[in-house]
mmCIF file with all atom_site columns, C-alpha atoms in Angstrom:
data_model
loop_
_atom_site.group_PDB
_atom_site.id
_atom_site.type_symbol
_atom_site.label_atom_id
_atom_site.label_alt_id
_atom_site.label_comp_id
_atom_site.label_asym_id
_atom_site.label_entity_id
_atom_site.label_seq_id
_atom_site.pdbx_PDB_ins_code
_atom_site.Cartn_x
_atom_site.Cartn_y
_atom_site.Cartn_z
_atom_site.occupancy
_atom_site.B_iso_or_equiv
_atom_site.pdbx_formal_charge
_atom_site.auth_seq_id
_atom_site.auth_comp_id
_atom_site.auth_asym_id
_atom_site.auth_atom_id
_atom_site.pdbx_PDB_model_num
ATOM 1   C CA . ILE A 1 1   ? 23.584  -15.586 0.283   1.00 0.00 ? 1   ILE A CA 1
ATOM 2   C CA . LEU A 1 2   ? 20.500  -17.599 1.281   1.00 0.00 ? 2   LEU A CA 1
ATOM 3   C CA . GLN A 1 3   ? 20.869  -21.036 2.785   1.00 0.00 ? 3   GLN A CA 1
ATOM 4   C CA . SER A 1 4   ? 18.289  -23.762 2.264   1.00 0.00 ? 4   SER A CA 1
ATOM 5   C CA . ASN A 1 5   ? 16.571  -24.840 5.456   1.00 0.00 ? 5   ASN A CA 1
ATOM 6   C CA . ARG A 1 6   ? 13.052  -26.230 6.019   1.00 0.00 ? 6   ARG A CA 1
ATOM 7   C CA . GLN A 1 7   ? 12.587  -23.889 8.972   1.00 0.00 ? 7   GLN A CA 1
ATOM 8   C CA . HIS A 1 8   ? 12.625  -20.959 6.558   1.00 0.00 ? 8   HIS A CA 1
ATOM 9   C CA . GLY A 1 9   ? 10.248  -20.138 3.731   1.00 0.00 ? 9   GLY A CA 1
ATOM 10  C CA . LEU A 1 10  ? 6.463   -19.822 3.696   1.00 0.00 ? 10  LEU A CA 1
ATOM 11  C CA . TYR A 1 11  ? 4.575   -20.826 6.845   1.00 0.00 ? 11  TYR A CA 1
ATOM 12  C CA . LEU A 1 12  ? 1.227   -20.662 8.675   1.00 0.00 ? 12  LEU A CA 1
ATOM 13  C CA . ILE A 1 13  ? 0.479   -21.092 12.373  1.00 0.00 ? 13  ILE A CA 1
ATOM 14  C CA . ASP A 1 14  ? -3.059  -22.181 13.313  1.00 0.00 ? 14  ASP A CA 1
ATOM 15  C CA . ASN A 1 15  ? -5.000  -21.210 16.435  1.00 0.00 ? 15  ASN A CA 1
ATOM 16  C CA . GLU A 1 16  ? -3.731  -24.341 18.243  1.00 0.00 ? 16  GLU A CA 1
ATOM 17  C CA . GLY A 1 17  ? -0.094  -23.353 17.612  1.00 0.00 ? 17  GLY A CA 1
ATOM 18  C CA . ASP A 1 18  ? 0.678   -25.960 14.936  1.00 0.00 ? 18  ASP A CA 1
ATOM 19  C CA . VAL A 1 19  ? 3.072   -24.821 12.199  1.00 0.00 ? 19  VAL A CA 1
ATOM 20  C CA . TYR A 1 20  ? 2.442   -25.632 8.527   1.00 0.00 ? 20  TYR A CA 1
ATOM 21  C CA . ARG A 1 21  ? 5.176   -25.055 5.938   1.00 0.00 ? 21  ARG A CA 1
ATOM 22  C CA . ALA A 1 22  ? 5.208   -25.031 2.164   1.00 0.00 ? 22  ALA A CA 1
ATOM 23  C CA . ALA A 1 23  ? 8.652   -26.699 2.332   1.00 0.00 ? 23  ALA A CA 1
ATOM 24  C CA . ASN A 1 24  ? 7.059   -29.736 4.037   1.00 0.00 ? 24  ASN A CA 1
ATOM 25  C CA . ASP A 1 25  ? 5.003   -30.630 0.944   1.00 0.00 ? 25  ASP A CA 1
ATOM 26  C CA . LEU A 1 26  ? 6.921   -33.402 -0.796  1.00 0.00 ? 26  LEU A CA 1
ATOM 27  C CA . GLN A 1 27  ? 4.297   -33.490 -3.572  1.00 0.00 ? 27  GLN A CA 1
ATOM 28  C CA . THR A 1 28  ? 4.780   -29.878 -4.744  1.00 0.00 ? 28  THR A CA 1
ATOM 29  C CA . ALA A 1 29  ? 4.201   -29.567 -8.489  1.00 0.00 ? 29  ALA A CA 1
ATOM 30  C CA . LEU A 1 30  ? 6.866   -27.525 -10.280 1.00 0.00 ? 30  LEU A CA 1
ATOM 31  C CA . MET A 1 31  ? 6.579   -26.508 -13.921 1.00 0.00 ? 31  MET A CA 1
ATOM 32  C CA . ILE A 1 32  ? 7.883   -23.977 -16.414 1.00 0.00 ? 32  ILE A CA 1
ATOM 33  C CA . GLU A 1 33  ? 4.849   -21.777 -17.056 1.00 0.00 ? 33  GLU A CA 1
ATOM 34  C CA . GLU A 1 34  ? 6.490   -19.403 -19.521 1.00 0.00 ? 34  GLU A CA 1
ATOM 35  C CA . GLN A 1 35  ? 9.861   -19.429 -21.250 1.00 0.00 ? 35  GLN A CA 1
ATOM 36  C CA . GLY A 1 36  ? 11.232  -16.891 -23.688 1.00 0.00 ? 36  GLY A CA 1
ATOM 37  C CA . PRO A 1 37  ? 14.443  -15.037 -24.509 1.00 0.00 ? 37  PRO A CA 1
ATOM 38  C CA . LEU A 1 38  ? 13.828  -12.314 -21.902 1.00 0.00 ? 38  LEU A CA 1
ATOM 39  C CA . ARG A 1 39  ? 11.926  -14.054 -19.116 1.00 0.00 ? 39  ARG A CA 1
ATOM 40  C CA . VAL A 1 40  ? 11.201  -17.448 -17.609 1.00 0.00 ? 40  VAL A CA 1
ATOM 41  C CA . VAL A 1 41  ? 8.387   -18.113 -15.132 1.00 0.00 ? 41  VAL A CA 1
ATOM 42  C CA . LEU A 1 42  ? 8.489   -21.137 -12.818 1.00 0.00 ? 42  LEU A CA 1
ATOM 43  C CA . ARG A 1 43  ? 5.271   -22.162 -11.061 1.00 0.00 ? 43  ARG A CA 1
ATOM 44  C CA . ALA A 1 44  ? 5.186   -24.161 -7.834  1.00 0.00 ? 44  ALA A CA 1
ATOM 45  C CA . GLU A 1 45  ? 1.847   -25.375 -6.466  1.00 0.00 ? 45  GLU A CA 1
ATOM 46  C CA . GLY A 1 46  ? 1.233   -27.357 -3.328  1.00 0.00 ? 46  GLY A CA 1
ATOM 47  C CA . TRP A 1 47  ? 0.036   -27.399 0.274   1.00 0.00 ? 47  TRP A CA 1
ATOM 48  C CA . TYR A 1 48  ? 1.174   -25.989 3.577   1.00 0.00 ? 48  TYR A CA 1
ATOM 49  C CA . VAL A 1 49  ? 1.905   -29.231 5.480   1.00 0.00 ? 49  VAL A CA 1
ATOM 50  C CA . LYS A 1 50  ? 2.046   -29.537 9.283   1.00 0.00 ? 50  LYS A CA 1
ATOM 51  C CA . ASP A 1 51  ? 5.491   -30.059 10.810  1.00 0.00 ? 51  ASP A CA 1
ATOM 52  C CA . GLY A 1 52  ? 6.086   -33.723 11.657  1.00 0.00 ? 52  GLY A CA 1
ATOM 53  C CA . THR A 1 53  ? 3.433   -35.130 9.277   1.00 0.00 ? 53  THR A CA 1
ATOM 54  C CA . GLU A 1 54  ? 3.422   -36.450 5.727   1.00 0.00 ? 54  GLU A CA 1
ATOM 55  C CA . GLY A 1 55  ? 0.500   -34.230 4.751   1.00 0.00 ? 55  GLY A CA 1
ATOM 56  C CA . LYS A 1 56  ? -1.879  -37.063 3.886   1.00 0.00 ? 56  LYS A CA 1
ATOM 57  C CA . LYS A 1 57  ? -4.849  -36.126 6.095   1.00 0.00 ? 57  LYS A CA 1
ATOM 58  C CA . HIS A 1 58  ? -6.942  -33.204 4.863   1.00 0.00 ? 58  HIS A CA 1
ATOM 59  C CA . SER A 1 59  ? -9.917  -31.734 6.686   1.00 0.00 ? 59  SER A CA 1
ATOM 60  C CA . TYR A 1 60  ? -11.659 -28.372 6.585   1.00 0.00 ? 60  TYR A CA 1
ATOM 61  C CA . THR A 1 61  ? -11.448 -28.243 10.389  1.00 0.00 ? 61  THR A CA 1
ATOM 62  C CA . LEU A 1 62  ? -8.673  -29.060 12.859  1.00 0.00 ? 62  LEU A CA 1
ATOM 63  C CA . PRO A 1 63  ? -6.863  -31.343 13.267  1.00 0.00 ? 63  PRO A CA 1
ATOM 64  C CA . THR A 1 64  ? -5.514  -31.639 9.727   1.00 0.00 ? 64  THR A CA 1
ATOM 65  C CA . ASP A 1 65  ? -2.122  -32.282 8.129   1.00 0.00 ? 65  ASP A CA 1
ATOM 66  C CA . ARG A 1 66  ? -2.675  -29.842 5.233   1.00 0.00 ? 66  ARG A CA 1
ATOM 67  C CA . LEU A 1 67  ? -3.950  -26.316 5.736   1.00 0.00 ? 67  LEU A CA 1
ATOM 68  C CA . CYS A 1 68  ? -4.179  -24.029 2.683   1.00 0.00 ? 68  CYS A CA 1
ATOM 69  C CA . LYS A 1 69  ? -2.726  -24.345 -0.783  1.00 0.00 ? 69  LYS A CA 1
ATOM 70  C CA . PHE A 1 70  ? -0.108  -22.119 -2.334  1.00 0.00 ? 70  PHE A CA 1
ATOM 71  C CA . ILE A 1 71  ? 0.797   -21.053 -5.845  1.00 0.00 ? 71  ILE A CA 1
ATOM 72  C CA . THR A 1 72  ? 4.193   -19.399 -6.178  1.00 0.00 ? 72  THR A CA 1
ATOM 73  C CA . ARG A 1 73  ? 5.605   -17.971 -9.373  1.00 0.00 ? 73  ARG A CA 1
ATOM 74  C CA . ILE A 1 74  ? 9.305   -17.166 -9.718  1.00 0.00 ? 74  ILE A CA 1
ATOM 75  C CA . GLU A 1 75  ? 10.121  -14.780 -12.558 1.00 0.00 ? 75  GLU A CA 1
ATOM 76  C CA . ALA A 1 76  ? 13.742  -14.507 -13.741 1.00 0.00 ? 76  ALA A CA 1
ATOM 77  C CA . TYR A 1 77  ? 14.753  -11.876 -16.307 1.00 0.00 ? 77  TYR A CA 1
ATOM 78  C CA . ALA A 1 78  ? 17.673  -11.997 -18.763 1.00 0.00 ? 78  ALA A CA 1
ATOM 79  C CA . GLY A 1 79  ? 20.540  -9.785  -17.631 1.00 0.00 ? 79  GLY A CA 1
ATOM 80  C CA . LYS A 1 80  ? 18.915  -8.806  -14.316 1.00 0.00 ? 80  LYS A CA 1
ATOM 81  C CA . PRO A 1 81  ? 20.533  -9.492  -10.911 1.00 0.00 ? 81  PRO A CA 1
ATOM 82  C CA . TYR A 1 82  ? 17.203  -10.208 -9.206  1.00 0.00 ? 82  TYR A CA 1
ATOM 83  C CA . VAL A 1 83  ? 14.184  -12.504 -9.395  1.00 0.00 ? 83  VAL A CA 1
ATOM 84  C CA . ARG A 1 84  ? 10.568  -11.607 -8.697  1.00 0.00 ? 84  ARG A CA 1
ATOM 85  C CA . VAL A 1 85  ? 8.511   -13.956 -6.532  1.00 0.00 ? 85  VAL A CA 1
ATOM 86  C CA . LEU A 1 86  ? 4.705   -13.744 -6.589  1.00 0.00 ? 86  LEU A CA 1
ATOM 87  C CA . HIS A 1 87  ? 2.886   -15.782 -3.990  1.00 0.00 ? 87  HIS A CA 1
ATOM 88  C CA . SER A 1 88  ? -0.819  -16.649 -3.771  1.00 0.00 ? 88  SER A CA 1
ATOM 89  C CA . TRP A 1 89  ? -2.270  -18.210 -0.652  1.00 0.00 ? 89  TRP A CA 1
ATOM 90  C CA . VAL A 1 90  ? -5.471  -20.251 -1.147  1.00 0.00 ? 90  VAL A CA 1
ATOM 91  C CA . LEU A 1 91  ? -7.767  -20.631 1.865   1.00 0.00 ? 91  LEU A CA 1
ATOM 92  C CA . THR A 1 92  ? -9.018  -24.234 2.156   1.00 0.00 ? 92  THR A CA 1
ATOM 93  C CA . PHE A 1 93  ? -10.493 -24.369 5.659   1.00 0.00 ? 93  PHE A CA 1
ATOM 94  C CA . ASP A 1 94  ? -13.693 -23.363 7.414   1.00 0.00 ? 94  ASP A CA 1
ATOM 95  C CA . SER A 1 95  ? -12.898 -19.841 8.627   1.00 0.00 ? 95  SER A CA 1
ATOM 96  C CA . HIS A 1 96  ? -15.626 -20.108 11.281  1.00 0.00 ? 96  HIS A CA 1
ATOM 97  C CA . THR A 1 97  ? -13.805 -22.938 13.077  1.00 0.00 ? 97  THR A CA 1
ATOM 98  C CA . VAL A 1 98  ? -10.124 -22.391 12.224  1.00 0.00 ? 98  VAL A CA 1
ATOM 99  C CA . ARG A 1 99  ? -8.160  -19.222 12.932  1.00 0.00 ? 99  ARG A CA 1
ATOM 100 C CA . LEU A 1 100 ? -4.599  -18.342 12.004  1.00 0.00 ? 100 LEU A CA 1
ATOM 101 C CA . LYS A 1 101 ? -2.144  -16.829 14.482  1.00 0.00 ? 101 LYS A CA 1
ATOM 102 C CA . ASP A 1 102 ? 0.445   -16.039 11.815  1.00 0.00 ? 102 ASP A CA 1
ATOM 103 C CA . VAL A 1 103 ? 1.025   -16.199 8.072   1.00 0.00 ? 103 VAL A CA 1
ATOM 104 C CA . GLY A 1 104 ? 4.550   -15.404 7.019   1.00 0.00 ? 104 GLY A CA 1
ATOM 105 C CA . LEU A 1 105 ? 7.716   -15.749 5.037   1.00 0.00 ? 105 LEU A CA 1
ATOM 106 C CA . SER A 1 106 ? 11.097  -16.314 6.670   1.00 0.00 ? 106 SER A CA 1
ATOM 107 C CA . LEU A 1 107 ? 14.230  -15.760 4.572   1.00 0.00 ? 107 LEU A CA 1
ATOM 108 C CA . PRO A 1 108 ? 17.611  -16.852 5.979   1.00 0.00 ? 108 PRO A CA 1
ATOM 109 C CA . LEU A 1 109 ? 19.844  -13.834 5.222   1.00 0.00 ? 109 LEU A CA 1
ATOM 110 C CA . ASN A 1 110 ? 22.856  -14.227 7.483   1.00 0.00 ? 110 ASN A CA 1
ATOM 111 C CA . GLY A 1 111 ? 24.415  -11.124 8.981   1.00 0.00 ? 111 GLY A CA 1
ATOM 112 C CA . ALA A 1 112 ? 21.655  -8.572  8.354   1.00 0.00 ? 112 ALA A CA 1
ATOM 113 C CA . SER A 1 113 ? 23.011  -5.319  9.737   1.00 0.00 ? 113 SER A CA 1
ATOM 114 C CA . ARG A 1 114 ? 20.465  -2.781  8.489   1.00 0.00 ? 114 ARG A CA 1
ATOM 115 C CA . ALA A 1 115 ? 16.758  -2.653  7.666   1.00 0.00 ? 115 ALA A CA 1
ATOM 116 C CA . VAL A 1 116 ? 15.098  -0.079  5.416   1.00 0.00 ? 116 VAL A CA 1
ATOM 117 C CA . PHE A 1 117 ? 11.309  0.256   5.786   1.00 0.00 ? 117 PHE A CA 1
ATOM 118 C CA . GLY A 1 118 ? 9.293   1.900   3.033   1.00 0.00 ? 118 GLY A CA 1
ATOM 119 C CA . VAL A 1 119 ? 6.986   4.690   4.188   1.00 0.00 ? 119 VAL A CA 1
ATOM 120 C CA . GLU A 1 120 ? 4.473   6.721   2.231   1.00 0.00 ? 120 GLU A CA 1
ATOM 121 C CA . GLY A 1 121 ? 5.624   10.120  0.991   1.00 0.00 ? 121 GLY A CA 1
ATOM 122 C CA . GLY A 1 122 ? 9.246   9.929   2.020   1.00 0.00 ? 122 GLY A CA 1
ATOM 123 C CA . PRO A 1 123 ? 12.518  8.080   1.860   1.00 0.00 ? 123 PRO A CA 1
ATOM 124 C CA . GLY A 1 124 ? 12.749  4.703   3.544   1.00 0.00 ? 124 GLY A CA 1
ATOM 125 C CA . ILE A 1 125 ? 13.419  4.685   7.268   1.00 0.00 ? 125 ILE A CA 1
ATOM 126 C CA . ARG A 1 126 ? 16.796  3.072   7.965   1.00 0.00 ? 126 ARG A CA 1
ATOM 127 C CA . GLN A 1 127 ? 17.384  1.227   11.216  1.00 0.00 ? 127 GLN A CA 1
ATOM 128 C CA . PRO A 1 128 ? 20.315  -0.865  12.425  1.00 0.00 ? 128 PRO A CA 1
ATOM 129 C CA . VAL A 1 129 ? 19.449  -4.471  13.199  1.00 0.00 ? 129 VAL A CA 1
ATOM 130 C CA . SER A 1 130 ? 20.228  -5.271  16.835  1.00 0.00 ? 130 SER A CA 1
ATOM 131 C CA . ASP A 1 131 ? 20.560  -8.746  18.330  1.00 0.00 ? 131 ASP A CA 1
ATOM 132 C CA . ASP A 1 132 ? 16.796  -8.651  19.035  1.00 0.00 ? 132 ASP A CA 1
ATOM 133 C CA . GLY A 1 133 ? 15.876  -7.430  15.551  1.00 0.00 ? 133 GLY A CA 1
ATOM 134 C CA . VAL A 1 134 ? 13.721  -4.543  14.369  1.00 0.00 ? 134 VAL A CA 1
ATOM 135 C CA . TYR A 1 135 ? 10.183  -4.491  12.988  1.00 0.00 ? 135 TYR A CA 1
ATOM 136 C CA . LEU A 1 136 ? 7.518   -2.277  11.454  1.00 0.00 ? 136 LEU A CA 1
ATOM 137 C CA . ILE A 1 137 ? 3.907   -2.938  12.382  1.00 0.00 ? 137 ILE A CA 1
ATOM 138 C CA . GLN A 1 138 ? 0.981   -1.241  10.666  1.00 0.00 ? 138 GLN A CA 1
ATOM 139 C CA . HIS A 1 139 ? -1.342  -1.694  13.647  1.00 0.00 ? 139 HIS A CA 1
ATOM 140 C CA . LEU A 1 140 ? -4.077  0.766   12.587  1.00 0.00 ? 140 LEU A CA 1
ATOM 141 C CA . PRO A 1 141 ? -5.128  2.009   9.158   1.00 0.00 ? 141 PRO A CA 1
ATOM 142 C CA . HIS A 1 142 ? -3.407  5.351   9.730   1.00 0.00 ? 142 HIS A CA 1
ATOM 143 C CA . ALA A 1 143 ? -0.638  4.492   12.181  1.00 0.00 ? 143 ALA A CA 1
ATOM 144 C CA . PHE A 1 144 ? 2.516   2.377   12.088  1.00 0.00 ? 144 PHE A CA 1
ATOM 145 C CA . SER A 1 145 ? 5.468   2.095   14.405  1.00 0.00 ? 145 SER A CA 1
ATOM 146 C CA . ILE A 1 146 ? 8.990   0.808   13.992  1.00 0.00 ? 146 ILE A CA 1
ATOM 147 C CA . ASP A 1 147 ? 10.128  -0.912  17.151  1.00 0.00 ? 147 ASP A CA 1
ATOM 148 C CA . SER A 1 148 ? 13.204  -2.698  18.409  1.00 0.00 ? 148 SER A CA 1
ATOM 149 C CA . GLY A 1 149 ? 12.911  -6.405  19.136  1.00 0.00 ? 149 GLY A CA 1
ATOM 150 C CA . LYS A 1 150 ? 12.562  -5.448  22.807  1.00 0.00 ? 150 LYS A CA 1
ATOM 151 C CA . GLY A 1 151 ? 9.483   -3.326  22.042  1.00 0.00 ? 151 GLY A CA 1
ATOM 152 C CA . ARG A 1 152 ? 11.081  0.134   22.256  1.00 0.00 ? 152 ARG A CA 1
ATOM 153 C CA . GLN A 1 153 ? 9.558   2.502   19.688  1.00 0.00 ? 153 GLN A CA 1
ATOM 154 C CA . LEU A 1 154 ? 12.186  3.845   17.277  1.00 0.00 ? 154 LEU A CA 1
ATOM 155 C CA . SER A 1 155 ? 9.953   5.697   14.815  1.00 0.00 ? 155 SER A CA 1
ATOM 156 C CA . ALA A 1 156 ? 6.286   6.153   13.919  1.00 0.00 ? 156 ALA A CA 1
ATOM 157 C CA . GLY A 1 157 ? 4.194   7.374   11.020  1.00 0.00 ? 157 GLY A CA 1
ATOM 158 C CA . ARG A 1 158 ? 0.945   7.150   9.116   1.00 0.00 ? 158 ARG A CA 1
ATOM 159 C CA . HIS A 1 159 ? 1.251   4.660   6.225   1.00 0.00 ? 159 HIS A CA 1
ATOM 160 C CA . SER A 1 160 ? 3.769   1.966   5.416   1.00 0.00 ? 160 SER A CA 1
ATOM 161 C CA . GLU A 1 161 ? 4.477   1.567   1.696   1.00 0.00 ? 161 GLU A CA 1
ATOM 162 C CA . GLY A 1 162 ? 4.528   -2.182  2.309   1.00 0.00 ? 162 GLY A CA 1
ATOM 163 C CA . TRP A 1 163 ? 8.168   -3.098  1.808   1.00 0.00 ? 163 TRP A CA 1
ATOM 164 C CA . VAL A 1 164 ? 11.324  -3.785  3.753   1.00 0.00 ? 164 VAL A CA 1
ATOM 165 C CA . SER A 1 165 ? 14.914  -4.347  2.643   1.00 0.00 ? 165 SER A CA 1
ATOM 166 C CA . ALA A 1 166 ? 17.296  -6.361  4.784   1.00 0.00 ? 166 ALA A CA 1
ATOM 167 C CA . VAL A 1 167 ? 20.924  -5.508  4.083   1.00 0.00 ? 167 VAL A CA 1
ATOM 168 C CA . SER A 1 168 ? 24.022  -7.541  4.918   1.00 0.00 ? 168 SER A CA 1
ATOM 169 C CA . ALA A 1 169 ? 27.661  -7.050  3.892   1.00 0.00 ? 169 ALA A CA 1
ATOM 170 C CA . HIS A 1 170 ? 27.088  -9.204  0.787   1.00 0.00 ? 170 HIS A CA 1
ATOM 171 C CA . ALA A 1 171 ? 23.420  -8.937  -0.168  1.00 0.00 ? 171 ALA A CA 1
ATOM 172 C CA . ARG A 1 172 ? 20.134  -7.087  0.000   1.00 0.00 ? 172 ARG A CA 1
ATOM 173 C CA . ILE A 1 173 ? 16.726  -8.775  0.074   1.00 0.00 ? 173 ILE A CA 1
ATOM 174 C CA . THR A 1 174 ? 13.560  -6.760  -0.415  1.00 0.00 ? 174 THR A CA 1
ATOM 175 C CA . VAL A 1 175 ? 10.102  -8.103  0.412   1.00 0.00 ? 175 VAL A CA 1
ATOM 176 C CA . SER A 1 176 ? 6.890   -6.257  -0.377  1.00 0.00 ? 176 SER A CA 1
ATOM 177 C CA . HIS A 1 177 ? 3.189   -6.612  0.302   1.00 0.00 ? 177 HIS A CA 1
ATOM 178 C CA . ARG A 1 178 ? 0.357   -4.855  -1.523  1.00 0.00 ? 178 ARG A CA 1
ATOM 179 C CA . ASP A 1 179 ? -2.065  -2.561  0.290   1.00 0.00 ? 179 ASP A CA 1
ATOM 180 C CA . THR A 1 180 ? -0.315  -2.979  3.637   1.00 0.00 ? 180 THR A CA 1
ATOM 181 C CA . TRP A 1 181 ? -1.939  -0.097  5.494   1.00 0.00 ? 181 TRP A CA 1
ATOM 182 C CA . GLN A 1 182 ? -5.363  -0.856  4.004   1.00 0.00 ? 182 GLN A CA 1
ATOM 183 C CA . ARG A 1 183 ? -5.135  -4.497  5.113   1.00 0.00 ? 183 ARG A CA 1
ATOM 184 C CA . PHE A 1 184 ? -3.755  -3.868  8.600   1.00 0.00 ? 184 PHE A CA 1
ATOM 185 C CA . PRO A 1 185 ? -2.509  -5.347  10.827  1.00 0.00 ? 185 PRO A CA 1
ATOM 186 C CA . LYS A 1 186 ? 0.676   -6.282  8.961   1.00 0.00 ? 186 LYS A CA 1
ATOM 187 C CA . GLU A 1 187 ? 4.244   -6.634  10.160  1.00 0.00 ? 187 GLU A CA 1
ATOM 188 C CA . PHE A 1 188 ? 7.725   -6.710  8.610   1.00 0.00 ? 188 PHE A CA 1
ATOM 189 C CA . GLU A 1 189 ? 10.518  -7.978  10.868  1.00 0.00 ? 189 GLU A CA 1
ATOM 190 C CA . VAL A 1 190 ? 14.261  -8.202  10.262  1.00 0.00 ? 190 VAL A CA 1
ATOM 191 C CA . LEU A 1 191 ? 16.483  -10.359 12.477  1.00 0.00 ? 191 LEU A CA 1
ATOM 192 C CA . ARG A 1 192 ? 20.218  -10.772 12.078  1.00 0.00 ? 192 ARG A CA 1
ATOM 193 C CA . ASP A 1 193 ? 19.775  -14.262 10.597  1.00 0.00 ? 193 ASP A CA 1
ATOM 194 C CA . GLN A 1 194 ? 16.344  -13.891 8.904   1.00 0.00 ? 194 GLN A CA 1
#
């Protein structure tokens, strides 16, 4: 359903355009945080490491090889067909000198044919996924739009509920974010292969 690839997963892009990925940290600490008959919790902790580096140099300003820590918990439940992933991003740089262009999560779901975007007060808005993709952007506190990958507006509304489901012939992946419209701008994008 999902294929492992270092180009996917958690990433940051700094104001100079450098990409930092959680998958690049070869020193990630993984432990079982909780284990019982109904639930197990795995905890991964590490750094976002710049593409093409070993992640050894750390500075609070640019350039640096490591930019921000992460703590990710994966919860698996007995008898359930899903896992819950909780991610915390820890700021470790001087926010007066370093800016981020993007903070995101890329999941490699091949063959996504439909996206369902959660909206406040109604059923999810379903959109087919074209070759250019489809995305929802909460660009103002009380306004979102759903656009094609070419920028054509497909739908609009007031508040996103902060989730999207990508659906393929064999799987569905749902990603959510708390307080999406309160913490605008936020974007959910579905591409045919992500």
